[in-house]
XYZ file of C-alpha atoms in Angstrom:
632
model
C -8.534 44.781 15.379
C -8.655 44.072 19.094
C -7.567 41.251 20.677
C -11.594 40.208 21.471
C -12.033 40.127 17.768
C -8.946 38.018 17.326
C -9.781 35.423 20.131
C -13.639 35.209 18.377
C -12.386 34.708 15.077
C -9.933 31.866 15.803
C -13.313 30.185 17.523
C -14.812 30.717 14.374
C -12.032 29.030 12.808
C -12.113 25.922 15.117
C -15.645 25.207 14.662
C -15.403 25.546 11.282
C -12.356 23.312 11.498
C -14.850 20.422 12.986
C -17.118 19.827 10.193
C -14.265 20.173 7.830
C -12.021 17.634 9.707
C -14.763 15.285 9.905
C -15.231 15.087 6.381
C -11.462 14.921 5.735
C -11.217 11.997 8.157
C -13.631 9.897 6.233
C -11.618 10.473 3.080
C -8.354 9.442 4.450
C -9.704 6.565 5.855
C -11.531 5.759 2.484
C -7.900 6.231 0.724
C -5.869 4.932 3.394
C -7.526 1.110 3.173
C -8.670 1.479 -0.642
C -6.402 3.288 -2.494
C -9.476 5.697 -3.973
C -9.048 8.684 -4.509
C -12.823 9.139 -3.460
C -14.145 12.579 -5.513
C -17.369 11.634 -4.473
C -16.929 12.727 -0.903
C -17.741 16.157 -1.283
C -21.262 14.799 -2.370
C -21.633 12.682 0.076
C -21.318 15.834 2.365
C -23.535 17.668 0.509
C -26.491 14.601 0.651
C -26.328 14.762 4.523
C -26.997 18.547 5.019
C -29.777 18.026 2.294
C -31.140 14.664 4.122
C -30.408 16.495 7.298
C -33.113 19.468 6.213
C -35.747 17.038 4.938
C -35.700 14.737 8.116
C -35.387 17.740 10.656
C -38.502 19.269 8.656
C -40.290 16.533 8.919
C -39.134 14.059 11.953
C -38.107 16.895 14.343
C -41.476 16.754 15.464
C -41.721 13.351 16.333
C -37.666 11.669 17.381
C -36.597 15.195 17.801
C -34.027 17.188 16.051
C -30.733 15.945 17.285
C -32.104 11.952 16.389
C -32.887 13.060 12.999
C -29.090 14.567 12.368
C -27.941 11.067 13.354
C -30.811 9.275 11.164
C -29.317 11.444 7.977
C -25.746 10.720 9.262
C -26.899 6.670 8.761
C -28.611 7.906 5.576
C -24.866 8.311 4.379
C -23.183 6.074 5.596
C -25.686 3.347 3.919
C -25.657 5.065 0.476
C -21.716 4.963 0.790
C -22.416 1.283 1.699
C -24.096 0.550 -1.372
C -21.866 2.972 -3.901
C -18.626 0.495 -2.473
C -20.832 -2.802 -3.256
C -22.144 -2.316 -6.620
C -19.722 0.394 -8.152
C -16.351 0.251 -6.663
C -16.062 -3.541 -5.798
C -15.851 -3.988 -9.676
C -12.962 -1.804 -10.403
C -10.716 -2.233 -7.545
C -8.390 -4.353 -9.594
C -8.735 -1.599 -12.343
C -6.068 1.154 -12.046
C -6.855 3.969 -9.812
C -7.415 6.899 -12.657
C -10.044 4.631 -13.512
C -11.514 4.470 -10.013
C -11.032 8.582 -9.834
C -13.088 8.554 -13.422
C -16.060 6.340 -11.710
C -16.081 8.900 -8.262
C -16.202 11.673 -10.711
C -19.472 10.444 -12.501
C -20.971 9.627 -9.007
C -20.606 13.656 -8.490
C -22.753 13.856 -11.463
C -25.311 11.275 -10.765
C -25.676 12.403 -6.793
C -25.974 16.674 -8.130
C -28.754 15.861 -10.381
C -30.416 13.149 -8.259
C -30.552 16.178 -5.538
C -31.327 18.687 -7.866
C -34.242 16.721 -8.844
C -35.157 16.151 -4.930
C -34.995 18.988 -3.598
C -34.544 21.756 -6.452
C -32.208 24.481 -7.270
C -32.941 26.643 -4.252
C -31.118 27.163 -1.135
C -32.619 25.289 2.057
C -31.805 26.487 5.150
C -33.091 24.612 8.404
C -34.058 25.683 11.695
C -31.397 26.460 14.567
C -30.410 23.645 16.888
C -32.588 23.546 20.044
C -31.361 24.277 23.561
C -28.332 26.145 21.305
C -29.805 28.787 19.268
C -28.523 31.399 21.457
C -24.902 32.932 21.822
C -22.197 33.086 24.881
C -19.736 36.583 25.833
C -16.404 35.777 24.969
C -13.988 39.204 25.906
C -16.827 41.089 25.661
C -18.411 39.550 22.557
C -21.375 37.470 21.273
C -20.656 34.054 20.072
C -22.994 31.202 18.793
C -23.117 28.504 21.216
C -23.566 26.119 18.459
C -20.265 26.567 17.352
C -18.773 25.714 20.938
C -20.758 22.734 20.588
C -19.221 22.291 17.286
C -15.939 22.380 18.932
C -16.437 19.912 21.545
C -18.023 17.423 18.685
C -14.623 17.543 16.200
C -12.429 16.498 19.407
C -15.117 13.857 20.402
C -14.944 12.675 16.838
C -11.162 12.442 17.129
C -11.054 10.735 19.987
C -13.687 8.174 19.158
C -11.781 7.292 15.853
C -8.478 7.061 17.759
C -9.997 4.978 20.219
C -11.394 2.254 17.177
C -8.599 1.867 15.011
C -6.279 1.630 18.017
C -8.517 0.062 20.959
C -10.314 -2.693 18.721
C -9.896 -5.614 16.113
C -11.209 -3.899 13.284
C -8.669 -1.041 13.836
C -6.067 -3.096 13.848
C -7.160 -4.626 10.441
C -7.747 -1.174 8.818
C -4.096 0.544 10.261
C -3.016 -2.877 8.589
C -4.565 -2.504 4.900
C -3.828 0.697 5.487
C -0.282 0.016 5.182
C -0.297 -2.705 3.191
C -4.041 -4.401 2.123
C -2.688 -7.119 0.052
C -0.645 -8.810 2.617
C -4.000 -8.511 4.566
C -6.242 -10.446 1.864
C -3.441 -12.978 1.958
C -3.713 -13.403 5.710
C -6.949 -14.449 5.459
C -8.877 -11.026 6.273
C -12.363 -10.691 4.425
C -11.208 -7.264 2.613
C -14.765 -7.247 0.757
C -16.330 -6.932 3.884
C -13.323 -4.119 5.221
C -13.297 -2.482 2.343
C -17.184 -1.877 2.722
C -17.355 -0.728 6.585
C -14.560 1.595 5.828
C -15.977 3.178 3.218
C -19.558 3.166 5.073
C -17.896 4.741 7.776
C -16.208 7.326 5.735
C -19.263 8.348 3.920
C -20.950 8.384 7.372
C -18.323 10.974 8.245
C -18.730 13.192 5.586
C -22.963 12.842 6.351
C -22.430 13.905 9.452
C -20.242 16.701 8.767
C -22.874 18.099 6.709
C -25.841 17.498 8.634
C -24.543 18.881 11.824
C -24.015 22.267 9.391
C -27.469 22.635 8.757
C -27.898 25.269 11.515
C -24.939 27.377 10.125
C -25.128 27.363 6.326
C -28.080 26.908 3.820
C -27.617 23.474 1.924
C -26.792 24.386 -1.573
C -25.928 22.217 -5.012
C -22.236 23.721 -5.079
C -20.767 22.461 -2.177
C -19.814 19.047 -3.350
C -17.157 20.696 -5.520
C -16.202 23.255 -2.673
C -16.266 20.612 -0.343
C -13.861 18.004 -1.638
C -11.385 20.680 -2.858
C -10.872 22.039 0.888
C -11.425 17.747 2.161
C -8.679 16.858 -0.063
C -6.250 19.522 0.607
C -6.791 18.434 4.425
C -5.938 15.225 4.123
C -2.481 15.941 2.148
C -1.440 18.567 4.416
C -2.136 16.382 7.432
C -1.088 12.975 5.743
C -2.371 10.266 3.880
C -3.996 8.041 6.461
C -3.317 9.755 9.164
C -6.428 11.195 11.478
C -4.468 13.042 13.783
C -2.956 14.250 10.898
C -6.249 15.598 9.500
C -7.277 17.237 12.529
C -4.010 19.012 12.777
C -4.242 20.249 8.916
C -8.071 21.724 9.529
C -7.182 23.542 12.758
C -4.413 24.659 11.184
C -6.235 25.670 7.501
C -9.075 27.060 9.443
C -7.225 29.395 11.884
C -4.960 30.871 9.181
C -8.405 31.440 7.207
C -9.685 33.282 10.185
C -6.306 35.260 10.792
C -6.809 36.294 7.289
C -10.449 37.527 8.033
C -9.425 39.181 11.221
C -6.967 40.976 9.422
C -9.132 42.316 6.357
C -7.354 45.065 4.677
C -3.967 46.434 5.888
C -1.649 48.777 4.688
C 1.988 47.760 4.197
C 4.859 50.528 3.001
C 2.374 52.406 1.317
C 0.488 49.544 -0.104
C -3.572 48.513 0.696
C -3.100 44.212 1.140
C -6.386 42.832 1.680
C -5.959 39.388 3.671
C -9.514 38.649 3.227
C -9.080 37.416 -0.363
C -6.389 35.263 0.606
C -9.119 33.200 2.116
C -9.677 31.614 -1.528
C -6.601 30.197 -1.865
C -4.937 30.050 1.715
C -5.549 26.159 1.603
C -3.794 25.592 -1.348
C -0.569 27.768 -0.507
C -0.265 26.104 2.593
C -0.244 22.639 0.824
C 2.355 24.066 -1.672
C 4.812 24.773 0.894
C 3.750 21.236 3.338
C 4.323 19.458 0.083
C 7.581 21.175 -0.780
C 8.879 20.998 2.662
C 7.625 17.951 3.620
C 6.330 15.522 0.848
C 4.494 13.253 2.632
C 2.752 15.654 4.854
C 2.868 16.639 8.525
C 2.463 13.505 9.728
C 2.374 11.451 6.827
C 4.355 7.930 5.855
C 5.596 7.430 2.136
C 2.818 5.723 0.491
C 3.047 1.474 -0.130
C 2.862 1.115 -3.775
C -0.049 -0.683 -4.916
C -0.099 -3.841 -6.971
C -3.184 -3.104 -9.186
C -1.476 -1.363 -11.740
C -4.077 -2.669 -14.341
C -2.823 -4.262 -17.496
C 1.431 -3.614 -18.022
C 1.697 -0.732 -20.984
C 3.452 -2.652 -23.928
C 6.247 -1.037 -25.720
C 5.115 1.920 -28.252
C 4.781 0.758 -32.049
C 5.168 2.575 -34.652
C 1.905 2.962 -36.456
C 0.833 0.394 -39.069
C -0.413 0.969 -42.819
C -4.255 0.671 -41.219
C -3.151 3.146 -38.711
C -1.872 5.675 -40.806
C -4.833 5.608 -43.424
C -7.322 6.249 -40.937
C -5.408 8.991 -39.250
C -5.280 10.583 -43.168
C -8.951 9.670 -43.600
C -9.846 11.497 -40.519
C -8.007 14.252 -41.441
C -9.768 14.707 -44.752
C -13.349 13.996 -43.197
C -12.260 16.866 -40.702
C -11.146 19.448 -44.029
C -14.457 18.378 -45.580
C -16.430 19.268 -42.005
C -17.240 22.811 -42.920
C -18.363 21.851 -46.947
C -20.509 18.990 -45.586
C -22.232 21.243 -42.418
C -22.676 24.448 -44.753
C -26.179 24.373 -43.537
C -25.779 24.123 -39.766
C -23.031 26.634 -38.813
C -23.169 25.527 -35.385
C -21.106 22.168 -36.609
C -18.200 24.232 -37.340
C -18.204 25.795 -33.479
C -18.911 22.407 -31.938
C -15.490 21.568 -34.151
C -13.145 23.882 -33.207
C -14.544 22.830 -29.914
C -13.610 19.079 -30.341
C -9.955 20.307 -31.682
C -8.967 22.527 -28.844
C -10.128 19.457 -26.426
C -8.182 17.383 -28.130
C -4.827 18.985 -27.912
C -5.684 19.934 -24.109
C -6.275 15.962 -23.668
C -3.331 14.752 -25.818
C -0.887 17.234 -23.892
C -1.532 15.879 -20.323
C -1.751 12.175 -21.456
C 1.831 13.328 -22.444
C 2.558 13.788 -18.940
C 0.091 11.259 -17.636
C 0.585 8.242 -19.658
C 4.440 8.407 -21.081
C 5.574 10.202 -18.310
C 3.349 9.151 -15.645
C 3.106 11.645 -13.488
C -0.783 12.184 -12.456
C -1.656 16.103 -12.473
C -4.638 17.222 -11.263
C -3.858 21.110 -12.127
C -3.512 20.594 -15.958
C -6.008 23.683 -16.371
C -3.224 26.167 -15.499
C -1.089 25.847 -18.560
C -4.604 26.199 -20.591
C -5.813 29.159 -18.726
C -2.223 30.498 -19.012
C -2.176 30.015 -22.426
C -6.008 31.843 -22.949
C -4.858 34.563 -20.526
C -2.037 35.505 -22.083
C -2.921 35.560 -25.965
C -5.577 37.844 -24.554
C -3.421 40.099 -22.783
C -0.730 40.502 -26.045
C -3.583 41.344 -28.090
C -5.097 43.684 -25.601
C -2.449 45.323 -23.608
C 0.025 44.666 -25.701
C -1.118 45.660 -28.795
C 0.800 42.528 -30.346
C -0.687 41.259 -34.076
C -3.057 38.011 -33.459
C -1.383 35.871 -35.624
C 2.214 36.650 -33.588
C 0.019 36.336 -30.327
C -1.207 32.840 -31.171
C 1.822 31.461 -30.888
C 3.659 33.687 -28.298
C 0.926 33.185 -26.086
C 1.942 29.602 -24.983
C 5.259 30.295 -24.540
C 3.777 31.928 -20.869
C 2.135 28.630 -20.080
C 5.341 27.218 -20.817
C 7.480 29.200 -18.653
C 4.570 28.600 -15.663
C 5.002 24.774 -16.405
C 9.089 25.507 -16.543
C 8.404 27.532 -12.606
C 5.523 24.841 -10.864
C 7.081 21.884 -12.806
C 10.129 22.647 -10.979
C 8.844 21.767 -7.400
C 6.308 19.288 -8.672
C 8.847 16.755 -10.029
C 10.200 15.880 -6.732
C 6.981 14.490 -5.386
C 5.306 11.394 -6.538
C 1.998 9.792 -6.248
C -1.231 11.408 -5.303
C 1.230 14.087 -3.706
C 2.119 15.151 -7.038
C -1.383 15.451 -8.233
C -2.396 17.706 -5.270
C 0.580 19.865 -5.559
C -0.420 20.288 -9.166
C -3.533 21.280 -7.907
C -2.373 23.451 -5.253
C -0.752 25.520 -8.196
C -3.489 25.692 -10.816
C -5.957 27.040 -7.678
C -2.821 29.990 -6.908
C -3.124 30.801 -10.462
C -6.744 30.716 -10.304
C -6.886 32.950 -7.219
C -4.733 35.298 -9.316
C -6.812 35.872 -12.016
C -10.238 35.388 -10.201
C -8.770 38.658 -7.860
C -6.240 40.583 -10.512
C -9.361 43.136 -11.925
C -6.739 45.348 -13.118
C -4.865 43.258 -15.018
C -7.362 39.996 -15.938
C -10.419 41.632 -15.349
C -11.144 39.384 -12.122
C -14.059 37.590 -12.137
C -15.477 39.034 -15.248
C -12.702 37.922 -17.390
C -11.372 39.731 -20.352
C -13.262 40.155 -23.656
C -12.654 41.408 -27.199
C -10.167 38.926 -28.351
C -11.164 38.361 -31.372
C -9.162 36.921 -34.293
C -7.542 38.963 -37.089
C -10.182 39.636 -39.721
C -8.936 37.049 -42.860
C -9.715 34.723 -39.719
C -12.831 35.801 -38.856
C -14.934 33.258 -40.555
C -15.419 30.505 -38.293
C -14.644 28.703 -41.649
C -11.044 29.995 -41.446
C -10.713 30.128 -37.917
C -11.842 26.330 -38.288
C -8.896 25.200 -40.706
C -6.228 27.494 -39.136
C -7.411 25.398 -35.773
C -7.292 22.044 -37.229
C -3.765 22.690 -38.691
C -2.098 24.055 -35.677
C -4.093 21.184 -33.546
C -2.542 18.578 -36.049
C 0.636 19.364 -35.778
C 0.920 19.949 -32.653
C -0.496 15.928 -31.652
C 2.150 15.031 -34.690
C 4.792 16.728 -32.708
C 3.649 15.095 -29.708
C 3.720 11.420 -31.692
C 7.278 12.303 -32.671
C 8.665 13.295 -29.286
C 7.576 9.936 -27.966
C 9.608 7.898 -30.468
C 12.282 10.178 -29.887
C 15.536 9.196 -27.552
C 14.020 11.782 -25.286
C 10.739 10.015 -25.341
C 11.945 6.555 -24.720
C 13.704 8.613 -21.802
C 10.574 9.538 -20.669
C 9.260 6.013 -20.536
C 12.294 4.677 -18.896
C 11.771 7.033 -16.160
C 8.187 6.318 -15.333
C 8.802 2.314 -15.821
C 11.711 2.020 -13.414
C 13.625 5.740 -11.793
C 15.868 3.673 -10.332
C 17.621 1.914 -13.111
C 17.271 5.096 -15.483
C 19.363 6.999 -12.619
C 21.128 3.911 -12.680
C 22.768 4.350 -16.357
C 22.997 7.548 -16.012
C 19.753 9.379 -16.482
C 19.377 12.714 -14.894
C 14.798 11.543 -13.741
C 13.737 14.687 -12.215
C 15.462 16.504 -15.150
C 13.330 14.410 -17.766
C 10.361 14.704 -15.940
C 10.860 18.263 -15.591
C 11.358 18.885 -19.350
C 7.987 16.964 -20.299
C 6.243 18.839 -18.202
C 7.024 21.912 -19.985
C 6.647 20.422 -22.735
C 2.883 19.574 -21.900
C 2.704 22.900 -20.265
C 3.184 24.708 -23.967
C 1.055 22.174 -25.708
C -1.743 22.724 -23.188
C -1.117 26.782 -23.617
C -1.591 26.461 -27.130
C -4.596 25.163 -26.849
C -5.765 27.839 -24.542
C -4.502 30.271 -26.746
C -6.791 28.807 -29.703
C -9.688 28.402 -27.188
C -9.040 32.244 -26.341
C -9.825 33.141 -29.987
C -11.963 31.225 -30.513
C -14.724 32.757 -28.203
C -13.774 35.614 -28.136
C -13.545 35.819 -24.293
C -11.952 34.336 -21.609
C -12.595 33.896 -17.632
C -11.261 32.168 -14.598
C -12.846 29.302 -15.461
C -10.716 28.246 -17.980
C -8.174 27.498 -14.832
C -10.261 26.589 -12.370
C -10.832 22.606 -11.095
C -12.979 21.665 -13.265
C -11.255 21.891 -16.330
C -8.475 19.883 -14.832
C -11.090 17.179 -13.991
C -12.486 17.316 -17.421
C -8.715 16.597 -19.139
C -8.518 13.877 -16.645
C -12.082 11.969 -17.964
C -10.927 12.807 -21.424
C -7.936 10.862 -20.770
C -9.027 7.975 -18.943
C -12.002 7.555 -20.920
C -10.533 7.053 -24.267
C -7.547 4.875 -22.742
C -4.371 6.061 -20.608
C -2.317 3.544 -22.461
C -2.991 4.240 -26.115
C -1.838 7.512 -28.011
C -5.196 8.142 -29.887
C -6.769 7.353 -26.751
C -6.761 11.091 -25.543
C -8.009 12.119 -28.766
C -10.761 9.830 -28.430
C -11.719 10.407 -25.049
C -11.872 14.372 -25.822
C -14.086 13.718 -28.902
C -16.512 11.442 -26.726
C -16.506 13.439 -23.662
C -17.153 16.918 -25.505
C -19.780 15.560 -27.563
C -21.481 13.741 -25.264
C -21.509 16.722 -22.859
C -22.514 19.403 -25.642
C -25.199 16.602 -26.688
C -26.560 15.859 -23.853
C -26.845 19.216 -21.856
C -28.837 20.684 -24.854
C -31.590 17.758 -24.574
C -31.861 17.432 -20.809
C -32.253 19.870 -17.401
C -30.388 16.472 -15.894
C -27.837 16.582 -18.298
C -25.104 15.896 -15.419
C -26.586 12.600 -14.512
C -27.147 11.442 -17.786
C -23.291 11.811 -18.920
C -22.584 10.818 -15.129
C -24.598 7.380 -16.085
C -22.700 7.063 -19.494
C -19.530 7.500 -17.897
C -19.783 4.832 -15.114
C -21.247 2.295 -18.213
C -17.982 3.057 -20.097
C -15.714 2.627 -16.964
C -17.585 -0.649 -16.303
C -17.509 -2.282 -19.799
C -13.648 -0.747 -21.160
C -11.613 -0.163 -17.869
C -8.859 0.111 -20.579
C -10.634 3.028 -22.391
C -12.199 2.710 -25.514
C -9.498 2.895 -27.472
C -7.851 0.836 -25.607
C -10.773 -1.694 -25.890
C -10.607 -1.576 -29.504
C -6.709 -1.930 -29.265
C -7.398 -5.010 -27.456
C -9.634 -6.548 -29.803
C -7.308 -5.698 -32.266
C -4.415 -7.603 -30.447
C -6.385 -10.568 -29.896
C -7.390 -11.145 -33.576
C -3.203 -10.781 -34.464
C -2.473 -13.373 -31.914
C -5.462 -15.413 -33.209
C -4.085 -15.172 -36.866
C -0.462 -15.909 -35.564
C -1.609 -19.229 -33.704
C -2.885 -20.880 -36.528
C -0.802 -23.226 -38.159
């Protein structure tokens, strides 16, 4: 560990720290002027090293290669173009879950679509020309590429702090930025800003990518990879702020490096090996930016948007109709097993649907009463797997006693995270959430003595009167039940019209005498055990359980269920689970393009019931009461 090795390895990390800030730049701006929270950005990345690779293969020969990294750049930038113009310009007025839920179906569409393109194998294109050879630095090779690389991310900074501060448009974006509907009511054309912005942003995530087509092999997981690392960027830097950015991915990037350099090292007696930390070193540092600093380095608080869709009316208590169906639905659910004797697979795809349920139901607790936005809801659930698995295996603790102990550890990580997480707000809360579900998930990914690392652990089977999926199916649908019934209840409880009073208005509820953060604290617990006890149940269920259960992508999926069903209704979660699950379990068995498919169904739902659809059918429900009430 000389200091050559050192001094090459923080290169490494600035060069990496260009692609990654250029990507991150095009996202803040994206956020900054329209208020999405763009998941697609990570796929736009991904499109321009794949567009890069075709039109280097095939144009290098004739504009040359450097003309055809710019040509796939454009490529990008006018796909982003079009995405703003006939997806997003329709839903800007919608609320900006909603938005999040159409960006998250554009992931699917755009992984298929390139699946389908260019196939499941790795592409890797040709070095750059005039730079495919290497520099000594102290004694030691290093790729002139990724000096260039270097030069471009400070070039790119400069040219974007030269626009938004040297010219009109800048002016008008810095201005929407901080407050874009006192720019429409200037007079501004915000259709038209809102488009170049977002072309522009796109553009900067295409070029990103394309100008790593030397380095890396263009692959269909980096979307995912991608936006994880784009969006931690951007909230360690500040929302909005470039320089910001820049600052964040040097810094990310050199600590990632620091960690490589260091490898393995021997503290007191104990092997530490730095190199894993690379996995979650992001994340921990936007933990403690958050923490220390909630609006980032070099952040502003946030101007709170007016498109808060439609205003939530007051919870009811449920009707006659209401209650019958819920019964009804309960008995068709009993009868599920008697009526699908002959296709087994039924009762699986059930206990399925019921353990997505309660997962949904227990962050719309947080989401929609509470509303505070978490993007790390997966923790609590992989918590909840992790440890019924470990009191049955290590532990030695009966099944039945570990079923319900089991989420009691979810609860207590809720009670720890949920701690620092209240005192943020916004889409900083979301990403601290995150920040915490990916620790966890670093944890267990990299604990092989204790979680079994990336294998998971297996063998966790129920107790044998439960063995039957039959059983296992009933004992399921009564604990999943009563735990949405003791859900219900808690919202019509004092504490829940706490809750409500909090996340309408903090300041009068401090006002009379509330204690907010304490309230908000205490539902997140609260959907911290609900979501463990669903783990726990999922645990048992399959017998198994891995670091997936934690990782993003189980948040993300909570978050669909949720918004696609309806935010502002209480069966809505239920519903969205049910519809999501199916369709997904549906659909993947009948297709190879099963993502773009559900992607497809997802943006027609998000089009025709912004409001979810049970809050669509609320709606129509509402109308024909108001109808019945107006005649004389």
């Amino acid at each position: 560990m000389g200091f050559s090795s050192f001094a090459v390895q923080l290169l490494n990390g600035l060069a990496g720290a260009s692609s990654l800030f250029m990507v991150a730049a095009g996202l803040s701006l994206i956020f900054g002027v329209t208020r999405i929270v763009n998941f697609a950005h990570g796929s736009f990345y991904m499109l321009g090293i794949y567009l890069a690779y075709t039109f280097v293969e095939r144009l290098a020969g004739g504009i040359g290669f450097w003309p055809a990294l710019a040509l796939a750049a454009l490529g990008v930038g006018l796909v982003g173009a079009l995405v703003e113009m006939v997806l997003l310009r329709r839903i800007y007025r919608a609320p900006e879950l909603f938005q999040l839920l159409a960006t998250f179906a554009l992931v699917l569409v755009i992984k298929d679509a390139v699946l389908w393109l260019w196939g499941p194998d790795e592409l890797l294109g040709p070095r750059a020309p005039g730079l495919s050879g290497s520099v000594q630095i102290l004694g030691r090779q290093f790729p002139t590429y990724d000096l260039f690389l270097i030069v471009v991310g400070v070039v790119v900074l400069g040219l974007l702090w030269l626009l938004l501060t040297r010219t009109r448009w800048g002016t008008l974006v810095r201005a929407a930025t901080q407050d874009r509907e006192m720019v429409g009511a200037l007079g501004v054309n915000e259709t038209w800003l809102f488009t170049s912005v977002f072309a522009l942003g796109a553009l900067l995530a295409g070029l990103g990518g394309a100008l790593q087509i030397p380095r890396e092999p263009a692959n269909l997981e980096m979307d995912l990879v991608t936006i994880g690392a784009a969006f931690v960027v951007v909230v360690v830097g500040g929302m909005g702020s470039i320089v910001g950015a820049y600052v964040a991915a040097l810094l990310i990037a050199e600590l990632k490096a620091v960690c490589i350099w260091l490898g393995l090292v021997n503290l007191f007696g104990v092997d530490i090996s730095f190199s894993k930390l690379t996995l979650v070193v992001e994340f921990l540092v936007m933990a403690v930016v958050l923490v220390i600093r909630p609006h980032g380095l070099l952040g502003r608080p946030q101007a709170p948007t007016r498109n808060l869709g439609t205003a939530e009316a007051p919870l009811r208590p449920a009707g006659k109709l209401y209650r019958g169906s819920a019964l009804a639905l309960v008995v068709v659910l009993a009868l599920l097993p008697l009526l699908m004797s002959d296709s087994p697979y039924m009762t699986v795809l059930g206990i399925d649907l019921l353990v997505a349920a309660l997962f949904a139901a227990s962050l719309h607790f947080i989401m929609g009463p509470a509303g505070m936005h978490s993007f790390g809801h997966a923790a609590y659930f992989g918590l909840g797997a992790y440890a019924a698995a470990l009191l049955v295996r290590s532990a030695g603790m009966p099944m039945e006693i570990a079923l319900f102990a089991a989420p009691l550890l979810a609860a207590a990580g809720a009670l720890l995270y949920g701690w620092f997480c209240v005192r943020l707000s916004g889409v900083y809360l979301a990403m601290l959430t995150l920040a915490f579900a990916q620790i966890t998930w670093a944890i267990c990914y990299q604990w092989d003595g204790v979680t079994g690392g990336s294998n998971g652990l297996t063998g966790v089977w129920p107790a044998s009167w439960l063995s039957e999926k039959n059983a296992y199916y009933y004992l399921t649908l009564a604990v999943v039940v009563a735990g949405v019934l003791l859900l219900r209840r808690l919202l019509f409880s004092p504490f829940g019209y706490a809750m409500r009073a909090v996340r309408d208005s903090p300041l009068r509820a401090d006002a009379i005498g509330m204690d907010v953060k304490r309230v908000q604290w205490a539902a997140f617990v609260i959907a911290g055990l609900a979501a463990g006890m669903a783990g726990s149940l999922f645990a048992f269920s399959k017998g198994s359980i891995s670091p997936e259960s934690l990782y993003v992508g189980k948040s993300v999926d909570g978050i669909v269920m949720v918004m696609l069903g309806g935010i502002q209704t209480l069966i809505g979660p239920i519903v969205g689970a049910v519809t999501f699950s199916w369709l997904h379990d549906t659909i993947a068995r009948s297709t190879d393009y099963w993502r773009a498919a559900l992607g497809g169904i997802i943006l027609l739902l998000v089009l025709l019931f912004p409001q979810g659809i049970a809050g669509f059918v609320r709606q129509l429900f509402d109308r024909k009461n108001e109808a019945k009430e107006a005649r004389p």
